[in-house]
Amino acid sequence: IKNAISDLEFNIQHKKIKLTPDSILYQMTNGECLIGIESVPDILNQFRLGTNILKNFYVGLDYDHGTVHLGINKRSPLADIKDEVISDNPNHDHPTNEDSGNTSTIVIIVVLVVVLIFAFMIYKRSKEDNERRRTFARTTQKRQEDDLKKLQNSINKSNGGKARKFIS
C-alpha cells in the first residue's frame, strides 16, 4: 500500500508540511496498515493526526494562551521545514505583546493593593496596641496613687493623725 499512495501535503500557519507514506502509515503486527489521519465529523473540516504522524513533531500546548506549537523533530523525514516552529491558536484570538503587558500591569497593581492593605492592617494594629499600653499605664498609675492614698490614710488613722507624711 505504501507504493499506492503519494506524499500528503497540507499547510499549517502558511507552512507547507509534506508527509511521506512512511510517516502516514502504521504497520500492524498482523500485516495490516493503518493510516494515521482521521477526519473529525464537524463543520470545521478538522482532522485528527495519529501518533505515527505526531512523532515527527515536538508538540507544545500553551493552555494560558490557547495555542498549539509544533517544532520539527530533527530525526524526522520532514527535511523541508527543519528548524521551523509552527504556532496556532485554535480559537483564532492570538495574544499580543500588548495583552501580556496589560496582564503584567494588572498583576502588579493587584500585588500593590494587597501590600497596601496589609501595611494598613499592621499600622492599625500597632496603633491599637499603643493605645492599649497607654490605657494600661494610666490605669496602673491611677491604682498606685489610690493605693498610696489608702496607705497614708490607714497610717494616719492608726497613729491618731500624728504620723508625719513620709510618702509623697
Tab-separated table of N, CA and C in Angstrom:
chain	number	residue	atom	x	y	z
A	1	ILE	N	0.824	-1.189	0.000
A	1	ILE	CA	0.000	0.000	0.000
A	1	ILE	C	0.869	1.254	0.000
A	2	LYS	N	2.082	1.131	0.514
A	2	LYS	CA	2.981	2.263	0.586
A	2	LYS	C	3.241	2.851	-0.797
A	3	ASN	N	3.357	1.993	-1.776
A	3	ASN	CA	3.639	2.448	-3.139
A	3	ASN	C	2.394	2.991	-3.823
A	4	ALA	N	1.219	2.689	-3.272
A	4	ALA	CA	-0.028	3.100	-3.912
A	4	ALA	C	-0.439	4.527	-3.545
A	5	ILE	N	0.128	5.064	-2.476
A	5	ILE	CA	-0.249	6.433	-2.097
A	5	ILE	C	0.944	7.358	-2.269
A	6	SER	N	0.643	8.616	-2.524
A	6	SER	CA	1.708	9.608	-2.715
A	6	SER	C	1.891	10.408	-1.427
A	7	ASP	N	2.823	11.335	-1.483
A	7	ASP	CA	3.057	12.198	-0.322
A	7	ASP	C	1.809	13.012	-0.018
A	8	LEU	N	1.629	13.309	1.243
A	8	LEU	CA	0.499	14.127	1.682
A	8	LEU	C	1.030	15.509	2.043
A	9	GLU	N	0.418	16.545	1.448
A	9	GLU	CA	0.844	17.910	1.731
A	9	GLU	C	-0.326	18.684	2.324
A	10	PHE	N	-0.030	19.478	3.355
A	10	PHE	CA	-1.030	20.377	3.921
A	10	PHE	C	-0.306	21.568	4.529
A	11	ASN	N	-1.059	22.603	4.818
A	11	ASN	CA	-0.479	23.843	5.359
A	11	ASN	C	-0.934	24.058	6.793
A	12	ILE	N	0.013	24.458	7.623
A	12	ILE	CA	-0.277	24.906	8.981
A	12	ILE	C	0.415	26.251	9.129
A	13	GLN	N	-0.362	27.296	9.402
A	13	GLN	CA	0.190	28.642	9.563
A	13	GLN	C	1.100	29.010	8.392
A	14	HIS	N	0.666	28.783	7.200
A	14	HIS	CA	1.382	29.136	5.971
A	14	HIS	C	2.691	28.368	5.801
A	15	LYS	N	2.830	27.268	6.502
A	15	LYS	CA	3.992	26.388	6.327
A	15	LYS	C	3.500	25.106	5.661
A	16	LYS	N	4.140	24.758	4.572
A	16	LYS	CA	3.748	23.546	3.851
A	16	LYS	C	4.380	22.337	4.542
A	17	ILE	N	3.557	21.405	4.950
A	17	ILE	CA	4.012	20.166	5.570
A	17	ILE	C	3.842	19.057	4.542
A	18	LYS	N	4.902	18.317	4.305
A	18	LYS	CA	4.873	17.229	3.334
A	18	LYS	C	5.209	15.934	4.072
A	19	LEU	N	4.238	15.030	4.114
A	19	LEU	CA	4.429	13.755	4.805
A	19	LEU	C	4.537	12.632	3.776
A	20	THR	N	5.533	11.800	3.966
A	20	THR	CA	5.724	10.654	3.083
A	20	THR	C	4.830	9.503	3.540
A	21	PRO	N	4.594	8.525	2.687
A	21	PRO	CA	3.785	7.372	3.100
A	21	PRO	C	4.341	6.677	4.352
A	22	ASP	N	5.671	6.674	4.530
A	22	ASP	CA	6.252	6.056	5.726
A	22	ASP	C	5.815	6.759	7.008
A	23	SER	N	5.613	8.085	6.929
A	23	SER	CA	5.237	8.817	8.133
A	23	SER	C	3.719	8.837	8.342
A	24	ILE	N	2.960	8.405	7.360
A	24	ILE	CA	1.496	8.383	7.465
A	24	ILE	C	0.978	7.013	7.890
A	25	LEU	N	1.610	5.984	7.367
A	25	LEU	CA	1.110	4.616	7.583
A	25	LEU	C	1.689	4.000	8.850
A	26	TYR	N	0.874	3.157	9.447
A	26	TYR	CA	1.302	2.425	10.631
A	26	TYR	C	1.139	0.939	10.342
A	27	GLN	N	2.240	0.214	10.416
A	27	GLN	CA	2.241	-1.214	10.115
A	27	GLN	C	1.855	-2.005	11.362
A	28	MET	N	0.762	-2.743	11.293
A	28	MET	CA	0.311	-3.588	12.397
A	28	MET	C	1.103	-4.893	12.400
A	29	THR	N	1.092	-5.596	13.525
A	29	THR	CA	1.826	-6.859	13.618
A	29	THR	C	1.172	-7.959	12.783
A	30	ASN	N	-0.114	-7.818	12.489
A	30	ASN	CA	-0.793	-8.847	11.680
A	30	ASN	C	-0.674	-8.570	10.190
A	31	GLY	N	0.147	-7.563	9.803
A	31	GLY	CA	0.371	-7.278	8.395
A	31	GLY	C	-0.511	-6.171	7.845
A	32	GLU	N	-1.521	-5.749	8.565
A	32	GLU	CA	-2.386	-4.679	8.085
A	32	GLU	C	-1.707	-3.323	8.274
A	33	CYS	N	-2.122	-2.347	7.470
A	33	CYS	CA	-1.618	-0.979	7.589
A	33	CYS	C	-2.781	-0.064	7.967
A	34	LEU	N	-2.504	0.876	8.837
A	34	LEU	CA	-3.480	1.889	9.198
A	34	LEU	C	-2.957	3.246	8.784
A	35	ILE	N	-3.868	4.100	8.388
A	35	ILE	CA	-3.489	5.469	8.055
A	35	ILE	C	-3.641	6.301	9.317
A	36	GLY	N	-2.624	7.120	9.628
A	36	GLY	CA	-2.614	7.869	10.878
A	36	GLY	C	-3.321	9.209	10.814
A	37	ILE	N	-4.330	9.319	9.968
A	37	ILE	CA	-5.120	10.557	9.877
A	37	ILE	C	-6.585	10.160	9.872
A	38	GLU	N	-7.373	10.928	10.612
A	38	GLU	CA	-8.804	10.637	10.677
A	38	GLU	C	-9.557	11.965	10.625
A	39	SER	N	-10.598	12.031	9.816
A	39	SER	CA	-11.377	13.271	9.778
A	39	SER	C	-12.269	13.346	11.006
A	40	VAL	N	-12.498	14.567	11.462
A	40	VAL	CA	-13.372	14.808	12.599
A	40	VAL	C	-14.718	15.245	12.027
A	41	PRO	N	-15.782	14.523	12.331
A	41	PRO	CA	-17.078	14.852	11.725
A	41	PRO	C	-17.696	16.116	12.329
A	42	ASP	N	-17.314	17.251	11.768
A	42	ASP	CA	-17.901	18.518	12.189
A	42	ASP	C	-17.859	19.483	11.014
A	43	ILE	N	-18.336	20.673	11.197
A	43	ILE	CA	-18.391	21.635	10.099
A	43	ILE	C	-17.092	22.405	9.912
A	44	LEU	N	-16.117	22.180	10.777
A	44	LEU	CA	-14.866	22.934	10.719
A	44	LEU	C	-13.810	22.299	9.824
A	45	ASN	N	-14.101	21.148	9.234
A	45	ASN	CA	-13.161	20.461	8.344
A	45	ASN	C	-11.838	20.185	9.050
A	46	GLN	N	-11.902	19.579	10.219
A	46	GLN	CA	-10.718	19.280	11.021
A	46	GLN	C	-10.313	17.823	10.839
A	47	PHE	N	-9.031	17.555	11.132
A	47	PHE	CA	-8.503	16.205	11.062
A	47	PHE	C	-7.741	15.887	12.330
A	48	ARG	N	-7.800	14.648	12.715
A	48	ARG	CA	-7.068	14.159	13.881
A	48	ARG	C	-5.828	13.434	13.362
A	49	LEU	N	-4.657	13.847	13.887
A	49	LEU	CA	-3.397	13.241	13.467
A	49	LEU	C	-2.983	12.176	14.477
A	50	GLY	N	-2.588	11.028	13.991
A	50	GLY	CA	-2.184	9.930	14.862
A	50	GLY	C	-0.752	10.066	15.338
A	51	THR	N	-0.378	9.182	16.246
A	51	THR	CA	0.966	9.247	16.836
A	51	THR	C	2.062	8.996	15.803
A	52	ASN	N	1.766	8.209	14.780
A	52	ASN	CA	2.802	7.966	13.775
A	52	ASN	C	3.106	9.229	12.966
A	53	ILE	N	2.187	10.181	12.943
A	53	ILE	CA	2.464	11.470	12.303
A	53	ILE	C	3.077	12.429	13.316
A	54	LEU	N	2.497	12.463	14.506
A	54	LEU	CA	2.978	13.398	15.519
A	54	LEU	C	4.386	13.090	16.005
A	55	LYS	N	4.885	11.877	15.776
A	55	LYS	CA	6.254	11.573	16.193
A	55	LYS	C	7.275	12.411	15.425
A	56	ASN	N	6.844	13.032	14.319
A	56	ASN	CA	7.715	13.903	13.538
A	56	ASN	C	7.818	15.311	14.138
A	57	PHE	N	7.033	15.595	15.177
A	57	PHE	CA	6.967	16.936	15.759
A	57	PHE	C	7.163	16.872	17.267
A	58	TYR	N	7.629	17.990	17.793
A	58	TYR	CA	7.536	18.228	19.221
A	58	TYR	C	6.300	19.101	19.382
A	59	VAL	N	5.382	18.684	20.205
A	59	VAL	CA	4.122	19.399	20.351
A	59	VAL	C	4.104	20.093	21.705
A	60	GLY	N	3.817	21.393	21.685
A	60	GLY	CA	3.697	22.171	22.908
A	60	GLY	C	2.303	22.764	23.002
A	61	LEU	N	1.662	22.587	24.144
A	61	LEU	CA	0.325	23.136	24.357
A	61	LEU	C	0.432	24.241	25.401
A	62	ASP	N	0.043	25.451	25.022
A	62	ASP	CA	0.076	26.601	25.929
A	62	ASP	C	-1.361	26.879	26.349
A	63	TYR	N	-1.740	26.338	27.512
A	63	TYR	CA	-3.120	26.474	27.977
A	63	TYR	C	-3.443	27.913	28.372
A	64	ASP	N	-2.452	28.677	28.818
A	64	ASP	CA	-2.700	30.057	29.219
A	64	ASP	C	-3.138	30.922	28.039
A	65	HIS	N	-2.565	30.675	26.868
A	65	HIS	CA	-2.878	31.492	25.702
A	65	HIS	C	-3.679	30.730	24.647
A	66	GLY	N	-4.008	29.478	24.919
A	66	GLY	CA	-4.806	28.693	23.975
A	66	GLY	C	-4.097	28.453	22.656
A	67	THR	N	-2.785	28.182	22.718
A	67	THR	CA	-2.037	27.969	21.482
A	67	THR	C	-1.429	26.577	21.439
A	68	VAL	N	-1.180	26.138	20.200
A	68	VAL	CA	-0.519	24.871	19.936
A	68	VAL	C	0.760	25.198	19.173
A	69	HIS	N	1.893	24.658	19.609
A	69	HIS	CA	3.172	24.896	18.952
A	69	HIS	C	3.703	23.559	18.448
A	70	LEU	N	4.151	23.542	17.198
A	70	LEU	CA	4.754	22.347	16.633
A	70	LEU	C	6.186	22.677	16.238
A	71	GLY	N	7.111	21.893	16.739
A	71	GLY	CA	8.509	22.018	16.338
A	71	GLY	C	8.895	20.745	15.620
A	72	ILE	N	9.664	20.872	14.566
A	72	ILE	CA	10.021	19.707	13.760
A	72	ILE	C	11.081	18.880	14.490
A	73	ASN	N	10.831	17.584	14.599
A	73	ASN	CA	11.786	16.652	15.169
A	73	ASN	C	12.933	16.498	14.173
A	74	LYS	N	14.145	16.790	14.590
A	74	LYS	CA	15.290	16.762	13.671
A	74	LYS	C	15.555	15.374	13.103
A	75	ARG	N	15.051	14.353	13.740
A	75	ARG	CA	15.253	12.989	13.238
A	75	ARG	C	14.114	12.529	12.340
A	76	SER	N	13.191	13.431	12.053
A	76	SER	CA	12.049	13.054	11.215
A	76	SER	C	12.405	13.246	9.745
A	77	PRO	N	11.632	12.634	8.861
A	77	PRO	CA	11.902	12.793	7.426
A	77	PRO	C	11.394	14.117	6.862
A	78	LEU	N	11.032	15.074	7.688
A	78	LEU	CA	10.492	16.348	7.219
A	78	LEU	C	11.615	17.359	7.007
A	79	ALA	N	12.509	17.072	6.088
A	79	ALA	CA	13.704	17.887	5.882
A	79	ALA	C	13.387	19.275	5.341
A	80	ASP	N	12.285	19.422	4.649
A	80	ASP	CA	11.972	20.705	4.017
A	80	ASP	C	11.732	21.818	5.020
A	81	ILE	N	11.266	21.494	6.198
A	81	ILE	CA	10.892	22.554	7.146
A	81	ILE	C	11.608	22.403	8.478
A	82	LYS	N	12.783	21.813	8.480
A	82	LYS	CA	13.529	21.661	9.732
A	82	LYS	C	13.815	23.025	10.353
A	83	ASP	N	13.974	23.028	11.681
A	83	ASP	CA	14.270	24.223	12.465
A	83	ASP	C	13.168	25.272	12.419
A	84	GLU	N	12.006	24.937	11.951
A	84	GLU	CA	10.869	25.860	11.940
A	84	GLU	C	9.982	25.549	13.136
A	85	VAL	N	9.346	26.568	13.649
A	85	VAL	CA	8.361	26.381	14.700
A	85	VAL	C	7.031	26.891	14.157
A	86	ILE	N	6.008	26.083	14.291
A	86	ILE	CA	4.686	26.433	13.801
A	86	ILE	C	3.797	26.637	15.012
A	87	SER	N	3.098	27.766	15.074
A	87	SER	CA	2.212	28.059	16.196
A	87	SER	C	0.842	28.415	15.665
A	88	ASP	N	-0.153	28.022	16.404
A	88	ASP	CA	-1.505	28.420	16.045
A	88	ASP	C	-2.356	28.441	17.285
A	89	ASN	N	-3.323	29.333	17.281
A	89	ASN	CA	-4.321	29.411	18.337
A	89	ASN	C	-5.611	28.895	17.729
A	90	PRO	N	-6.099	27.755	18.184
A	90	PRO	CA	-7.315	27.199	17.588
A	90	PRO	C	-8.510	28.131	17.717
A	91	ASN	N	-8.484	29.036	18.672
A	91	ASN	CA	-9.604	29.963	18.858
A	91	ASN	C	-9.439	31.227	18.027
A	92	HIS	N	-8.316	31.370	17.350
A	92	HIS	CA	-8.016	32.489	16.461
A	92	HIS	C	-8.027	33.841	17.143
A	93	ASP	N	-7.806	33.894	18.433
A	93	ASP	CA	-7.634	35.182	19.104
A	93	ASP	C	-6.229	35.189	19.690
A	94	HIS	N	-5.278	35.456	18.822
A	94	HIS	CA	-3.866	35.391	19.204
A	94	HIS	C	-3.541	36.455	20.223
A	95	PRO	N	-2.865	36.091	21.312
A	95	PRO	CA	-2.465	37.108	22.280
A	95	PRO	C	-1.380	37.992	21.684
A	96	THR	N	-1.366	39.237	22.062
A	96	THR	CA	-0.339	40.158	21.590
A	96	THR	C	0.554	40.528	22.757
A	97	ASN	N	1.679	41.147	22.431
A	97	ASN	CA	2.568	41.608	23.498
A	97	ASN	C	1.865	42.632	24.358
A	98	GLU	N	0.971	43.435	23.735
A	98	GLU	CA	0.222	44.424	24.493
A	98	GLU	C	-0.671	43.737	25.522
A	99	ASP	N	-1.282	42.604	25.134
A	99	ASP	CA	-2.129	41.869	26.077
A	99	ASP	C	-1.321	41.383	27.270
A	100	SER	N	-0.127	40.833	27.008
A	100	SER	CA	0.673	40.327	28.122
A	100	SER	C	1.191	41.487	28.967
A	101	GLY	N	1.432	42.666	28.354
A	101	GLY	CA	1.815	43.844	29.127
A	101	GLY	C	0.683	44.286	30.030
A	102	ASN	N	-0.543	44.234	29.512
A	102	ASN	CA	-1.702	44.593	30.325
A	102	ASN	C	-1.857	43.623	31.484
A	103	THR	N	-1.626	42.357	31.214
A	103	THR	CA	-1.727	41.351	32.271
A	103	THR	C	-0.689	41.618	33.351
A	104	SER	N	0.536	41.941	32.946
A	104	SER	CA	1.586	42.237	33.918
A	104	SER	C	1.225	43.461	34.749
A	105	THR	N	0.677	44.479	34.102
A	105	THR	CA	0.281	45.690	34.823
A	105	THR	C	-0.798	45.376	35.841
A	106	ILE	N	-1.763	44.590	35.451
A	106	ILE	CA	-2.853	44.219	36.362
A	106	ILE	C	-2.307	43.444	37.554
A	107	VAL	N	-1.398	42.510	37.297
A	107	VAL	CA	-0.808	41.720	38.382
A	107	VAL	C	-0.047	42.628	39.342
A	108	ILE	N	0.713	43.577	38.810
A	108	ILE	CA	1.476	44.491	39.662
A	108	ILE	C	0.539	45.341	40.507
A	109	ILE	N	-0.535	45.831	39.897
A	109	ILE	CA	-1.499	46.652	40.641
A	109	ILE	C	-2.148	45.839	41.754
A	110	VAL	N	-2.543	44.609	41.453
A	110	VAL	CA	-3.174	43.763	42.469
A	110	VAL	C	-2.204	43.498	43.617
A	111	VAL	N	-0.954	43.213	43.302
A	111	VAL	CA	0.047	42.962	44.347
A	111	VAL	C	0.238	44.217	45.205
A	112	LEU	N	0.320	45.390	44.567
A	112	LEU	CA	0.478	46.633	45.324
A	112	LEU	C	-0.715	46.895	46.240
A	113	VAL	N	-1.918	46.653	45.744
A	113	VAL	CA	-3.112	46.855	46.569
A	113	VAL	C	-3.082	45.922	47.773
A	114	VAL	N	-2.718	44.666	47.561
A	114	VAL	CA	-2.649	43.708	48.665
A	114	VAL	C	-1.597	44.144	49.681
A	115	VAL	N	-0.441	44.601	49.208
A	115	VAL	CA	0.616	45.057	50.115
A	115	VAL	C	0.152	46.274	50.909
A	116	LEU	N	-0.526	47.217	50.242
A	116	LEU	CA	-1.026	48.398	50.941
A	116	LEU	C	-2.071	48.033	51.994
A	117	ILE	N	-2.958	47.120	51.669
A	117	ILE	CA	-3.962	46.678	52.645
A	117	ILE	C	-3.272	46.034	53.841
A	118	PHE	N	-2.293	45.199	53.583
A	118	PHE	CA	-1.559	44.526	54.651
A	118	PHE	C	-0.824	45.552	55.524
A	119	ALA	N	-0.182	46.541	54.875
A	119	ALA	CA	0.534	47.579	55.631
A	119	ALA	C	-0.439	48.385	56.487
A	120	PHE	N	-1.616	48.713	55.962
A	120	PHE	CA	-2.615	49.453	56.722
A	120	PHE	C	-3.080	48.642	57.927
A	121	MET	N	-3.271	47.338	57.727
A	121	MET	CA	-3.705	46.478	58.838
A	121	MET	C	-2.640	46.463	59.939
A	122	ILE	N	-1.377	46.381	59.551
A	122	ILE	CA	-0.285	46.385	60.530
A	122	ILE	C	-0.255	47.722	61.267
A	123	TYR	N	-0.389	48.833	60.544
A	123	TYR	CA	-0.407	50.160	61.157
A	123	TYR	C	-1.551	50.280	62.158
A	124	LYS	N	-2.746	49.850	61.742
A	124	LYS	CA	-3.919	49.952	62.611
A	124	LYS	C	-3.728	49.100	63.865
A	125	ARG	N	-3.195	47.909	63.698
A	125	ARG	CA	-2.957	47.016	64.838
A	125	ARG	C	-1.932	47.626	65.795
A	126	SER	N	-0.877	48.205	65.228
A	126	SER	CA	0.153	48.837	66.057
A	126	SER	C	-0.430	50.016	66.826
A	127	LYS	N	-1.263	50.815	66.165
A	127	LYS	CA	-1.891	51.961	66.822
A	127	LYS	C	-2.797	51.496	67.969
A	128	GLU	N	-3.576	50.429	67.725
A	128	GLU	CA	-4.446	49.886	68.781
A	128	GLU	C	-3.625	49.349	69.947
A	129	ASP	N	-2.514	48.667	69.653
A	129	ASP	CA	-1.640	48.146	70.714
A	129	ASP	C	-1.059	49.283	71.552
A	130	ASN	N	-0.624	50.361	70.890
A	130	ASN	CA	-0.078	51.512	71.632
A	130	ASN	C	-1.143	52.149	72.515
A	131	GLU	N	-2.361	52.273	72.026
A	131	GLU	CA	-3.448	52.847	72.808
A	131	GLU	C	-3.750	51.978	74.030
A	132	ARG	N	-3.738	50.652	73.854
A	132	ARG	CA	-3.959	49.740	74.985
A	132	ARG	C	-2.862	49.895	76.027
A	133	ARG	N	-1.613	50.047	75.579
A	133	ARG	CA	-0.498	50.224	76.519
A	133	ARG	C	-0.650	51.528	77.304
A	134	ARG	N	-1.023	52.616	76.612
A	134	ARG	CA	-1.222	53.895	77.297
A	134	ARG	C	-2.366	53.800	78.304
A	135	THR	N	-3.463	53.165	77.915
A	135	THR	CA	-4.607	52.996	78.814
A	135	THR	C	-4.199	52.169	80.029
A	136	PHE	N	-3.455	51.093	79.801
A	136	PHE	CA	-2.988	50.251	80.898
A	136	PHE	C	-2.080	51.043	81.833
A	137	ALA	N	-1.174	51.834	81.267
A	137	ALA	CA	-0.247	52.635	82.077
A	137	ALA	C	-1.020	53.659	82.907
A	138	ARG	N	-2.017	54.340	82.305
A	138	ARG	CA	-2.817	55.315	83.066
A	138	ARG	C	-3.589	54.626	84.183
A	139	THR	N	-4.190	53.480	83.865
A	139	THR	CA	-4.957	52.735	84.866
A	139	THR	C	-4.048	52.274	86.001
A	140	THR	N	-2.887	51.771	85.670
A	140	THR	CA	-1.938	51.300	86.676
A	140	THR	C	-1.478	52.461	87.556
A	141	GLN	N	-1.168	53.580	86.949
A	141	GLN	CA	-0.733	54.751	87.713
A	141	GLN	C	-1.855	55.225	88.638
A	142	LYS	N	-3.084	55.257	88.166
A	142	LYS	CA	-4.229	55.674	88.985
A	142	LYS	C	-4.405	54.734	90.172
A	143	ARG	N	-4.285	53.417	89.925
A	143	ARG	CA	-4.408	52.446	91.024
A	143	ARG	C	-3.316	52.646	92.072
A	144	GLN	N	-2.085	52.881	91.586
A	144	GLN	CA	-0.976	53.097	92.522
A	144	GLN	C	-1.207	54.349	93.374
A	145	GLU	N	-1.691	55.417	92.742
A	145	GLU	CA	-1.984	56.640	93.502
A	145	GLU	C	-3.081	56.396	94.537
A	146	ASP	N	-4.129	55.679	94.141
A	146	ASP	CA	-5.214	55.354	95.072
A	146	ASP	C	-4.701	54.499	96.222
A	147	ASP	N	-3.839	53.508	95.916
A	147	ASP	CA	-3.270	52.644	96.960
A	147	ASP	C	-2.414	53.454	97.931
A	148	LEU	N	-1.635	54.414	97.412
A	148	LEU	CA	-0.807	55.258	98.277
A	148	LEU	C	-1.675	56.107	99.215
A	149	LYS	N	-2.751	56.655	98.655
A	149	LYS	CA	-3.651	57.453	99.495
A	149	LYS	C	-4.281	56.595	100.590
A	150	LYS	N	-4.700	55.394	100.233
A	150	LYS	CA	-5.287	54.494	101.224
A	150	LYS	C	-4.271	54.151	102.307
A	151	LEU	N	-3.025	53.908	101.885
A	151	LEU	CA	-1.965	53.579	102.837
A	151	LEU	C	-1.705	54.760	103.783
A	152	GLN	N	-1.638	55.961	103.248
A	152	GLN	CA	-1.436	57.145	104.089
A	152	GLN	C	-2.599	57.333	105.060
A	153	ASN	N	-3.799	57.184	104.574
A	153	ASN	CA	-4.974	57.314	105.451
A	153	ASN	C	-4.951	56.252	106.543
A	154	SER	N	-4.571	55.053	106.182
A	154	SER	CA	-4.513	53.961	107.148
A	154	SER	C	-3.459	54.242	108.218
A	155	ILE	N	-2.300	54.732	107.826
A	155	ILE	CA	-1.224	55.041	108.769
A	155	ILE	C	-1.652	56.197	109.668
A	156	ASN	N	-2.264	57.222	109.070
A	156	ASN	CA	-2.715	58.376	109.855
A	156	ASN	C	-3.766	57.958	110.883
A	157	LYS	N	-4.663	57.082	110.500
A	157	LYS	CA	-5.701	56.646	111.435
A	157	LYS	C	-5.107	55.805	112.553
A	158	SER	N	-4.130	54.956	112.231
A	158	SER	CA	-3.545	54.094	113.257
A	158	SER	C	-2.687	54.871	114.246
A	159	ASN	N	-2.146	56.028	113.899
A	159	ASN	CA	-1.316	56.847	114.784
A	159	ASN	C	-2.091	58.036	115.346
A	160	GLY	N	-3.353	58.018	115.136
A	160	GLY	CA	-4.171	59.096	115.652
A	160	GLY	C	-3.951	60.389	114.925
A	161	GLY	N	-3.506	60.337	113.740
A	161	GLY	CA	-3.342	61.517	112.928
A	161	GLY	C	-2.044	62.236	113.188
A	162	LYS	N	-1.149	61.656	114.036
A	162	LYS	CA	0.087	62.324	114.402
A	162	LYS	C	1.262	61.896	113.534
A	163	ALA	N	1.050	60.908	112.687
A	163	ALA	CA	2.165	60.439	111.858
A	163	ALA	C	2.477	61.476	110.799
A	164	ARG	N	3.739	61.624	110.558
A	164	ARG	CA	4.107	62.595	109.551
A	164	ARG	C	4.023	61.961	108.168
A	165	LYS	N	3.914	62.810	107.243
A	165	LYS	CA	3.773	62.361	105.839
A	165	LYS	C	5.138	61.918	105.349
A	166	PHE	N	5.262	60.643	105.029
A	166	PHE	CA	6.551	60.148	104.524
A	166	PHE	C	6.429	59.605	103.096
A	167	ILE	N	5.209	59.543	102.601
A	167	ILE	CA	5.005	59.050	101.237
A	167	ILE	C	4.448	60.196	100.425
A	168	SER	N	5.093	60.478	99.372
A	168	SER	CA	4.581	61.577	98.561
A	168	SER	C	3.945	61.077	97.291
